[in-house]
Short mmCIF file of C-alpha atoms and ligand atoms in Angstrom, two decimals:
data_model
loop_
_atom_site.label_atom_id
_atom_site.label_comp_id
_atom_site.label_asym_id
_atom_site.label_seq_id
_atom_site.Cartn_x
_atom_site.Cartn_y
_atom_site.Cartn_z
CA MET A 103 21.47 0.49 18.67
CA ASP A 104 19.96 -1.95 15.75
CA PHE A 105 16.67 -2.24 14.34
CA ASP A 106 15.39 -4.24 11.53
CA PRO A 107 12.23 -3.50 9.78
CA HIS A 108 11.83 -6.97 8.67
CA ALA A 109 11.30 -8.15 12.22
CA LEU A 110 8.98 -4.86 12.85
CA SER A 111 6.34 -6.03 10.70
CA ALA A 112 5.79 -9.44 12.31
CA ARG A 113 5.56 -7.79 15.98
CA GLU A 114 2.05 -7.77 17.45
CA ASP A 115 2.55 -4.37 18.82
CA PRO A 116 5.86 -2.60 17.34
CA TYR A 117 4.41 0.82 18.64
CA PRO A 118 6.02 1.36 21.95
CA LEU A 119 9.34 0.49 20.40
CA LEU A 120 8.68 3.18 17.64
CA ARG A 121 7.95 5.56 20.27
CA GLU A 122 11.26 4.93 21.77
CA LEU A 123 13.20 4.98 18.52
CA ARG A 124 11.29 8.24 17.95
CA GLN A 125 11.93 10.03 21.08
CA LYS A 126 15.62 8.59 21.86
CA HIS A 127 17.16 7.80 18.62
CA PRO A 128 15.35 9.84 15.86
CA ILE A 129 17.87 8.77 13.37
CA PHE A 130 20.55 6.12 13.80
CA TYR A 131 22.58 3.95 11.51
CA SER A 132 21.72 0.17 11.15
CA GLU A 133 24.82 -1.79 11.09
CA THR A 134 23.04 -4.78 10.01
CA ARG A 135 21.18 -3.30 7.05
CA ASP A 136 23.63 -0.73 6.25
CA MET A 137 21.04 2.11 6.23
CA TRP A 138 20.18 5.12 8.34
CA VAL A 139 16.81 4.93 9.89
CA VAL A 140 14.52 8.04 10.44
CA SER A 141 11.37 7.96 12.58
CA PRO A 142 10.09 11.51 13.55
CA TYR A 143 7.21 13.08 11.24
CA ALA A 144 9.40 15.96 10.58
CA GLY A 145 12.39 13.82 9.44
CA VAL A 146 10.36 11.51 7.33
CA ARG A 147 8.61 14.58 5.76
CA ALA A 148 11.82 16.27 4.98
CA VAL A 149 13.19 13.07 3.03
CA LEU A 150 10.14 12.59 1.02
CA ARG A 151 10.16 16.51 -0.03
CA ASP A 152 13.72 16.54 -1.20
CA ALA A 153 13.61 14.25 -4.04
CA GLU A 154 16.85 15.81 -5.30
CA THR A 155 18.91 14.83 -2.41
CA PHE A 156 16.99 11.66 -1.55
CA ALA A 157 16.37 9.58 -4.54
CA SER A 158 14.33 6.58 -5.61
CA GLY A 159 16.39 5.65 -8.41
CA ARG A 160 18.45 2.76 -6.34
CA GLY A 161 15.26 1.41 -5.10
CA THR A 162 12.83 2.05 -2.35
CA VAL A 163 13.00 -0.89 -0.16
CA PRO A 164 16.19 -1.58 1.85
CA THR A 165 17.13 -4.25 -0.34
CA GLY A 166 17.40 -2.00 -3.27
CA PHE A 167 14.98 -3.80 -5.55
CA THR A 168 14.21 -2.20 -8.85
CA SER A 169 12.39 -3.49 -11.93
CA GLN A 170 13.66 -4.20 -15.34
CA LYS A 171 11.36 -1.88 -17.03
CA PRO A 172 11.32 1.82 -16.08
CA MET A 173 8.80 2.31 -13.12
CA LEU A 174 7.50 5.58 -11.78
CA ILE A 175 8.03 4.38 -8.42
CA THR A 176 11.81 4.08 -8.87
CA GLN A 177 12.57 7.00 -11.06
CA ASP A 178 13.44 10.26 -10.30
CA PRO A 179 12.87 13.87 -11.59
CA PRO A 180 12.70 15.16 -14.37
CA TYR A 181 12.18 11.49 -15.93
CA HIS A 182 9.58 10.68 -13.14
CA ASP A 183 7.67 13.96 -13.91
CA HIS A 184 7.41 13.04 -17.54
CA LEU A 185 6.15 9.53 -16.69
CA ARG A 186 3.74 10.91 -14.00
CA ARG A 187 2.35 13.43 -16.38
CA ALA A 188 1.25 10.67 -18.65
CA VAL A 189 -0.46 8.68 -16.20
CA ARG A 190 -1.69 11.06 -13.69
CA SER A 191 -5.32 11.20 -14.94
CA THR A 192 -5.53 7.44 -14.90
CA PHE A 193 -6.59 7.41 -11.20
CA ALA A 194 -8.00 10.87 -10.83
CA PRO A 195 -10.57 11.17 -8.24
CA ARG A 196 -13.23 12.00 -10.49
CA ARG A 197 -12.84 8.77 -12.65
CA VAL A 198 -12.19 6.79 -9.64
CA GLN A 199 -15.89 7.70 -8.36
CA THR A 200 -17.22 6.21 -11.69
CA LEU A 201 -16.06 2.84 -10.17
CA GLU A 202 -18.22 2.61 -6.94
CA ALA A 203 -20.79 0.34 -8.33
CA PHE A 204 -18.29 -2.07 -9.80
CA ILE A 205 -16.60 -1.90 -6.35
CA ARG A 206 -19.67 -2.50 -4.48
CA GLY A 207 -20.83 -5.23 -6.70
CA VAL A 208 -17.80 -7.34 -6.41
CA THR A 209 -17.64 -6.67 -2.62
CA ARG A 210 -20.93 -8.13 -2.29
CA GLU A 211 -20.47 -11.08 -4.67
CA LEU A 212 -17.58 -11.83 -2.30
CA LEU A 213 -19.31 -11.62 0.97
CA ASP A 214 -22.39 -14.02 -0.46
CA ALA A 215 -19.64 -16.47 -1.06
CA ILE A 216 -18.82 -16.61 2.67
CA ASP A 217 -20.60 -19.31 5.00
CA PRO A 218 -21.38 -17.15 7.80
CA LYS A 219 -21.36 -20.10 10.21
CA GLU A 220 -17.86 -21.23 9.17
CA GLU A 221 -14.47 -19.97 9.99
CA SER A 222 -12.67 -18.81 6.96
CA ASP A 223 -9.30 -16.85 6.21
CA LEU A 224 -10.34 -13.22 5.41
CA VAL A 225 -7.36 -12.64 3.38
CA SER A 226 -8.05 -15.52 0.87
CA VAL A 227 -11.84 -14.97 0.51
CA PHE A 228 -12.19 -11.18 0.62
CA SER A 229 -9.32 -8.83 1.19
CA ASP A 230 -7.20 -10.64 -1.30
CA PRO A 231 -9.65 -11.03 -4.18
CA LEU A 232 -11.37 -7.57 -3.98
CA PRO A 233 -8.24 -5.36 -4.79
CA VAL A 234 -7.08 -7.97 -7.52
CA ALA A 235 -10.53 -8.23 -9.17
CA VAL A 236 -10.82 -3.96 -9.21
CA VAL A 237 -7.22 -3.57 -10.71
CA THR A 238 -7.38 -6.46 -13.28
CA ASP A 239 -10.70 -5.02 -14.45
CA LEU A 240 -9.04 -1.46 -14.80
CA LEU A 241 -6.42 -2.64 -16.86
CA GLY A 242 -8.86 -4.77 -18.76
CA ILE A 243 -6.90 -8.10 -18.02
CA GLY A 244 -9.16 -11.14 -18.46
CA PHE A 245 -11.15 -12.59 -15.69
CA GLU A 246 -9.60 -16.02 -16.16
CA ASP A 247 -6.17 -14.83 -16.10
CA ARG A 248 -6.74 -13.05 -12.89
CA ASP A 249 -5.31 -16.06 -10.56
CA GLU A 250 -2.39 -16.34 -12.71
CA PHE A 251 -1.65 -12.74 -12.48
CA LYS A 252 -1.82 -12.67 -8.85
CA ARG A 253 0.42 -15.47 -8.42
CA HIS A 254 3.08 -13.65 -10.31
CA ALA A 255 2.47 -10.30 -8.98
CA ASP A 256 2.82 -11.89 -5.36
CA VAL A 257 6.30 -13.32 -6.26
CA ILE A 258 7.47 -9.59 -7.11
CA ILE A 259 6.02 -8.17 -4.10
CA HIS A 260 7.42 -10.65 -1.82
CA ALA A 261 10.73 -10.24 -3.66
CA ALA A 262 10.81 -6.52 -3.16
CA ALA A 263 10.59 -6.80 0.40
CA ASN A 264 12.84 -9.86 1.06
CA THR A 265 14.52 -12.26 -1.66
CA SER A 266 14.71 -12.03 -5.49
CA GLU A 267 14.07 -15.74 -6.07
CA GLY A 268 11.89 -16.06 -9.13
CA VAL A 269 11.38 -12.38 -9.67
CA ASP A 270 12.79 -12.15 -13.13
CA GLU A 271 10.57 -14.85 -14.47
CA ALA A 272 7.37 -13.40 -12.56
CA GLN A 273 8.44 -9.92 -14.42
CA GLN A 274 8.53 -11.56 -17.86
CA TRP A 275 5.39 -13.06 -17.19
CA ILE A 276 3.58 -10.13 -16.62
CA TYR A 277 5.56 -7.88 -19.56
CA ASP A 278 4.64 -10.90 -21.87
CA TYR A 279 1.31 -10.95 -20.76
CA VAL A 280 0.61 -7.08 -21.25
CA GLU A 281 2.60 -7.05 -24.58
CA GLY A 282 0.57 -9.77 -25.89
CA VAL A 283 -2.70 -7.43 -25.27
CA LEU A 284 -1.03 -4.33 -26.85
CA PRO A 285 -1.87 -4.98 -30.77
CA GLU A 286 -5.48 -5.60 -30.15
CA ARG A 287 -5.96 -2.50 -27.63
CA GLU A 288 -3.97 -0.45 -30.27
CA LYS A 289 -6.53 -1.40 -32.79
CA ASN A 290 -9.62 -1.73 -31.10
CA PRO A 291 -9.27 0.69 -27.99
CA GLY A 292 -11.73 -0.12 -25.00
CA GLU A 293 -12.37 1.48 -21.66
CA ASP A 294 -9.59 -0.02 -20.02
CA LEU A 295 -6.61 1.78 -18.77
CA VAL A 296 -4.15 0.27 -21.22
CA SER A 297 -6.29 1.25 -24.01
CA SER A 298 -6.19 4.80 -22.75
CA LEU A 299 -2.66 5.11 -22.41
CA LEU A 300 -2.03 3.77 -25.77
CA HIS A 301 -4.39 6.58 -27.10
CA PRO A 302 -3.56 9.78 -24.92
CA ALA A 303 -5.50 12.96 -25.46
CA ASP A 304 -1.79 14.46 -25.88
CA GLU A 305 0.46 12.69 -28.29
CA GLU A 306 3.39 14.19 -26.32
CA THR A 307 2.67 12.04 -23.37
CA LYS A 308 2.39 8.73 -25.00
CA LEU A 309 4.52 6.22 -23.19
CA THR A 310 6.88 3.92 -25.15
CA PRO A 311 5.90 0.20 -25.05
CA ASP A 312 8.64 -0.35 -22.37
CA GLU A 313 7.18 2.56 -20.31
CA LEU A 314 3.72 0.98 -20.50
CA LEU A 315 4.91 -2.48 -19.58
CA GLY A 316 6.54 -0.92 -16.35
CA PHE A 317 3.66 1.09 -15.43
CA CYS A 318 0.92 -1.84 -15.98
CA SER A 319 3.19 -4.12 -13.67
CA LEU A 320 3.84 -1.52 -11.11
CA VAL A 321 -0.24 -0.98 -10.83
CA LEU A 322 -0.55 -4.67 -10.38
CA ILE A 323 1.96 -4.50 -7.65
CA ALA A 324 1.20 -1.16 -5.99
CA ALA A 325 -2.64 -1.60 -5.89
CA THR A 326 -2.95 -5.26 -4.73
CA GLU A 327 -1.05 -6.11 -1.44
CA THR A 328 -1.21 -2.76 0.01
CA THR A 329 -5.02 -2.63 -0.28
CA THR A 330 -5.19 -6.14 1.00
CA ASN A 331 -2.97 -5.13 3.92
CA GLY A 332 -5.14 -1.86 4.56
CA LEU A 333 -8.30 -3.92 4.74
CA CYS A 334 -6.98 -6.53 7.23
CA ASN A 335 -5.53 -4.03 9.35
CA ALA A 336 -8.85 -2.14 9.31
CA VAL A 337 -10.82 -5.15 10.15
CA TYR A 338 -8.07 -6.16 12.98
CA LEU A 339 -8.48 -2.59 14.49
CA LEU A 340 -12.20 -3.01 14.41
CA HIS A 341 -11.97 -6.17 16.30
CA ALA A 342 -9.71 -4.56 18.89
CA HIS A 343 -12.22 -1.51 19.28
CA PRO A 344 -15.72 -3.06 19.58
CA GLU A 345 -17.24 0.21 20.70
CA LEU A 346 -16.11 2.11 17.52
CA ARG A 347 -17.28 -0.86 15.63
CA ARG A 348 -20.79 -0.27 17.10
CA GLN A 349 -20.46 3.14 16.01
CA LEU A 350 -19.65 2.66 12.55
CA VAL A 351 -22.19 0.13 12.18
CA ALA A 352 -24.80 2.55 13.33
CA ASP A 353 -23.34 5.49 11.45
CA PRO A 354 -21.64 4.01 8.19
CA SER A 355 -21.15 7.76 7.09
CA ARG A 356 -18.15 7.93 9.59
CA MET A 357 -16.06 5.50 7.58
CA PRO A 358 -14.19 7.61 5.42
CA GLY A 359 -12.65 9.32 8.77
CA ALA A 360 -12.29 5.90 10.25
CA VAL A 361 -10.41 4.68 7.08
CA GLU A 362 -7.86 7.74 7.46
CA GLU A 363 -7.29 6.56 11.11
CA PHE A 364 -6.64 2.87 10.15
CA LEU A 365 -4.07 3.88 7.64
CA ARG A 366 -2.29 6.21 10.29
CA LEU A 367 -2.53 3.62 13.01
CA GLU A 368 -1.60 0.42 11.14
CA SER A 369 -0.04 1.87 8.07
CA PRO A 370 0.13 -0.99 5.17
CA VAL A 371 3.39 0.58 3.79
CA HIS A 372 5.39 0.80 7.45
CA GLY A 373 8.59 2.28 6.00
CA LEU A 374 10.25 2.82 2.41
CA SER A 375 13.79 4.26 1.60
CA ARG A 376 15.91 6.49 -0.69
CA VAL A 377 19.53 6.66 -1.27
CA THR A 378 21.35 9.91 -0.98
CA THR A 379 22.61 11.85 -4.16
CA ARG A 380 25.28 13.86 -2.46
CA ASP A 381 26.97 14.19 0.96
CA VAL A 382 24.46 15.84 3.18
CA GLU A 383 23.97 17.07 6.72
CA PHE A 384 20.94 15.84 7.95
CA MET A 385 19.17 15.60 11.57
CA GLY A 386 22.47 16.38 12.73
CA GLU A 387 24.45 13.40 11.20
CA LYS A 388 27.05 13.72 8.09
CA ILE A 389 25.58 11.37 5.71
CA GLU A 390 27.68 10.15 2.51
CA GLU A 391 26.55 10.23 -1.03
CA GLY A 392 25.00 6.79 -1.93
CA SER A 393 23.92 6.05 1.83
CA ARG A 394 20.30 4.54 2.23
CA ILE A 395 17.81 6.37 4.40
CA HIS A 396 15.08 4.30 5.73
CA MET A 397 11.84 6.15 6.54
CA LEU A 398 9.54 4.61 9.06
CA PHE A 399 6.15 5.78 8.28
CA ALA A 400 4.42 3.66 11.02
CA ALA A 401 6.68 5.69 13.53
CA ALA A 402 5.96 9.12 12.13
CA ASN A 403 2.17 8.60 11.83
CA ARG A 404 2.21 8.36 15.61
CA ASP A 405 4.39 11.13 16.46
CA GLU A 406 3.00 13.16 19.33
CA GLU A 407 4.45 16.42 17.81
CA ILE A 408 1.84 16.32 15.00
CA PHE A 409 -1.15 14.24 16.40
CA SER A 410 -2.85 14.83 19.69
CA GLU A 411 -3.43 11.31 21.65
CA PRO A 412 -1.49 9.60 18.63
CA ASP A 413 -2.51 6.16 20.15
CA THR A 414 -6.10 6.74 19.96
CA ILE A 415 -8.55 6.04 16.76
CA ARG A 416 -10.63 9.35 16.29
CA PRO A 417 -12.52 9.31 12.85
CA GLU A 418 -13.17 13.00 13.36
CA ARG A 419 -9.59 14.08 13.45
CA SER A 420 -8.94 16.81 11.18
CA PRO A 421 -6.62 17.72 9.67
CA ASN A 422 -4.93 14.09 9.50
CA PRO A 423 -1.84 14.74 7.58
CA HIS A 424 -0.67 10.92 7.92
CA LEU A 425 2.03 9.78 5.67
CA ALA A 426 0.44 6.21 5.01
CA PHE A 427 0.28 7.36 1.04
CA GLY A 428 3.78 8.86 1.19
CA LEU A 429 4.09 12.65 0.21
CA GLY A 430 5.79 14.76 -2.39
CA VAL A 431 6.57 13.74 -5.98
CA HIS A 432 5.85 9.97 -5.56
CA PHE A 433 2.63 10.62 -3.41
CA CYS A 434 0.59 7.24 -4.02
CA LEU A 435 -1.16 7.57 -7.33
CA GLY A 436 -3.93 5.43 -6.28
CA SER A 437 -5.08 6.82 -3.08
CA SER A 438 -8.31 7.93 -4.17
CA LEU A 439 -8.96 4.30 -5.38
CA ALA A 440 -7.49 2.83 -2.19
CA ARG A 441 -9.68 5.09 0.01
CA LEU A 442 -12.83 4.18 -2.03
CA GLU A 443 -12.04 0.44 -1.94
CA LEU A 444 -11.56 0.49 1.72
CA ARG A 445 -14.74 2.39 2.41
CA ILE A 446 -16.85 0.29 0.54
CA ALA A 447 -15.46 -2.98 1.49
CA LEU A 448 -15.51 -2.16 5.46
CA GLN A 449 -19.26 -0.64 5.40
CA GLU A 450 -20.34 -3.95 3.43
CA LEU A 451 -18.57 -6.13 5.60
CA LEU A 452 -19.89 -4.46 8.83
CA ALA A 453 -23.42 -4.46 7.47
CA ARG A 454 -23.15 -7.99 6.31
CA PHE A 455 -21.19 -9.44 9.60
CA PRO A 456 -21.30 -6.73 12.35
CA ASN A 457 -20.45 -9.37 15.21
CA TYR A 458 -17.72 -10.98 13.34
CA ASP A 459 -14.93 -12.44 15.54
CA LEU A 460 -11.24 -12.90 14.62
CA VAL A 461 -9.41 -15.88 15.76
CA ARG A 462 -6.25 -14.74 17.68
CA GLU A 463 -4.64 -18.06 17.97
CA ARG A 464 -4.42 -18.65 14.05
CA TRP A 465 -3.58 -15.25 12.40
CA GLU A 466 -0.28 -14.91 10.86
CA ARG A 467 1.32 -11.59 10.42
CA LEU A 468 3.28 -10.75 7.16
CA GLU A 469 7.09 -10.51 7.57
CA SER A 470 8.41 -7.85 5.12
CA ASP A 471 10.75 -4.79 5.17
CA ALA A 472 8.01 -2.64 3.85
CA ALA A 473 4.61 -4.19 4.13
CA ARG A 474 2.28 -4.67 7.24
CA GLY A 475 -0.59 -6.89 7.30
CA PHE A 476 -1.64 -10.61 7.82
CA ALA A 477 -0.73 -13.60 5.60
CA ARG A 478 -3.67 -15.37 7.51
CA LEU A 479 -6.69 -13.65 9.30
CA PRO A 480 -9.08 -16.35 10.39
CA ILE A 481 -12.61 -14.57 10.85
CA ARG A 482 -15.93 -16.34 12.08
CA PRO A 483 -18.18 -14.05 10.62
CA ASP A 484 -21.39 -14.65 12.54
CA PRO A 485 -20.41 -16.45 15.92
CA ARG A 486 -23.93 -16.18 17.60
C1 LIG B 621 -4.05 1.45 1.07
C2 LIG B 621 -3.58 1.18 0.01
C3 LIG B 621 -2.33 1.54 -0.63
C4 LIG B 621 -1.17 2.32 0.19
C5 LIG B 621 -1.08 2.48 1.72
C6 LIG B 621 -0.40 2.90 -0.83
C7 LIG B 621 0.92 3.47 -0.26
C8 LIG B 621 1.65 4.09 -1.18
C9 LIG B 621 2.86 4.89 -1.04
C10 LIG B 621 3.40 4.86 0.50
C11 LIG B 621 3.60 5.35 -2.10
C12 LIG B 621 4.71 6.11 -1.96
C13 LIG B 621 6.07 5.59 -2.42
C14 LIG B 621 7.25 6.34 -2.47
O1 LIG B 621 7.28 7.52 -1.79
O2 LIG B 621 8.36 5.82 -2.59
C15 LIG B 621 2.66 4.68 -3.21
C16 LIG B 621 2.89 5.04 -4.47
C17 LIG B 621 2.29 4.51 -5.53
N1 LIG B 621 1.04 3.77 -5.49
FE1 LIG B 621 0.09 3.42 -3.78
N2 LIG B 621 -0.72 2.70 -1.92
C18 LIG B 621 -2.02 1.86 -2.11
C19 LIG B 621 -2.88 1.72 -2.98
C20 LIG B 621 -2.43 1.90 -4.13
C21 LIG B 621 -3.52 1.73 -5.31
C22 LIG B 621 -5.04 1.15 -5.15
C23 LIG B 621 -2.86 2.05 -6.60
C24 LIG B 621 -3.14 1.80 -7.71
C25 LIG B 621 -4.51 1.96 -8.36
C26 LIG B 621 -1.59 2.61 -6.03
C27 LIG B 621 -0.61 3.01 -7.06
C28 LIG B 621 0.67 3.53 -6.72
C29 LIG B 621 1.53 4.27 -7.67
C30 LIG B 621 1.62 4.09 -9.04
C31 LIG B 621 2.55 4.71 -6.93
C32 LIG B 621 3.94 5.40 -7.57
C33 LIG B 621 3.74 6.87 -7.54
C34 LIG B 621 4.93 7.53 -8.10
O3 LIG B 621 5.94 7.17 -7.75
O4 LIG B 621 4.97 8.63 -8.55
N3 LIG B 621 -1.41 2.52 -4.73
N4 LIG B 621 1.70 4.21 -2.71
#
């Protein structure tokens, strides 16, 4: 029995294979990747809930990538709790709601720039620039520096999942940039996130300069490609389900429930891992301290034990306890923002181009240990 998460992301339909794994090999050891792979919902949830036994400090992707500066996502309690306390209000739902008008404005600008009669790549004209615009605005990064930022963030994202070429330089570029703006924000704070982290209401939660750099670069990485992939995956699902698309065009208020289903069925983060801090007996296997455990969110999110008709999109599904944003101490800090961006982007896209078509022969899927999405998604916005 062997299996490689990298190859999984490139498959058009990996779900029959994931079902087979879940049912026949709920936990198994992958020789090639030297890790235990867990696919049922209950198993994945148990790993996520026990951060003491299943730690993040040695990286959360199979390659074991960690950053130079302390990043929330690869820290363990109790230090993780301290960092999380310091940043927890930055993406709180109420604060995020104030971004609605800005997100809608950027979305419409991007849609205005698309020629309805021409084929274009949705990734480069829409689903990539939108989250980058939102997150760089939040961080207070100059508009003119956006592209440079994105280029460096991409190197880190791809390094996290695949190779580590160029990653040190890219990390350093981001650190230098953020470091460069700190003195000014320290003196003249604005409305941006860096300013608010430099001037916390509670001095005890103030981050050190290294922690602040680590957090800003994590946000750049965590908030961009994930949302890009979430958007592309949703556009792909709406292409595959024209009847649902018609219903959502007629009644956009059903979009929030549909977004949850898109995240569940085509999870933008298809899997992440942990490393055991002690010998443990888990799901009937004796696992040694220091072993990597890889959780397949994409399999857990279609587990028939939890979700009735798991392969069907049901916007009214309730509850919908999918694990696309993780669970437990590392639960996605930006989930409210991601949900808002996806809802607005999809509502606006469907209002503008309800009859869009995707060009199956030319789309390219990403290949990654952690991310599921598209490198290219050619769209004909108005094919009539
Ligand atoms: C559809 C889009 C997104 C998906 C699918 C997603 C998914 C995830 C997942 C699965 C985790 C858990 C990691 C773990 O358990 O190791 C996570 C953590 C995180 N996410 Fe997201 N994310 C998305 C968007 C965002 C956005 C927009 C932001 C920021 C504005 C963000 C910031 C973070 C941060 C800071 C963490 C680390 C939290 C911690 O370790 O305490 N994410 N995300």
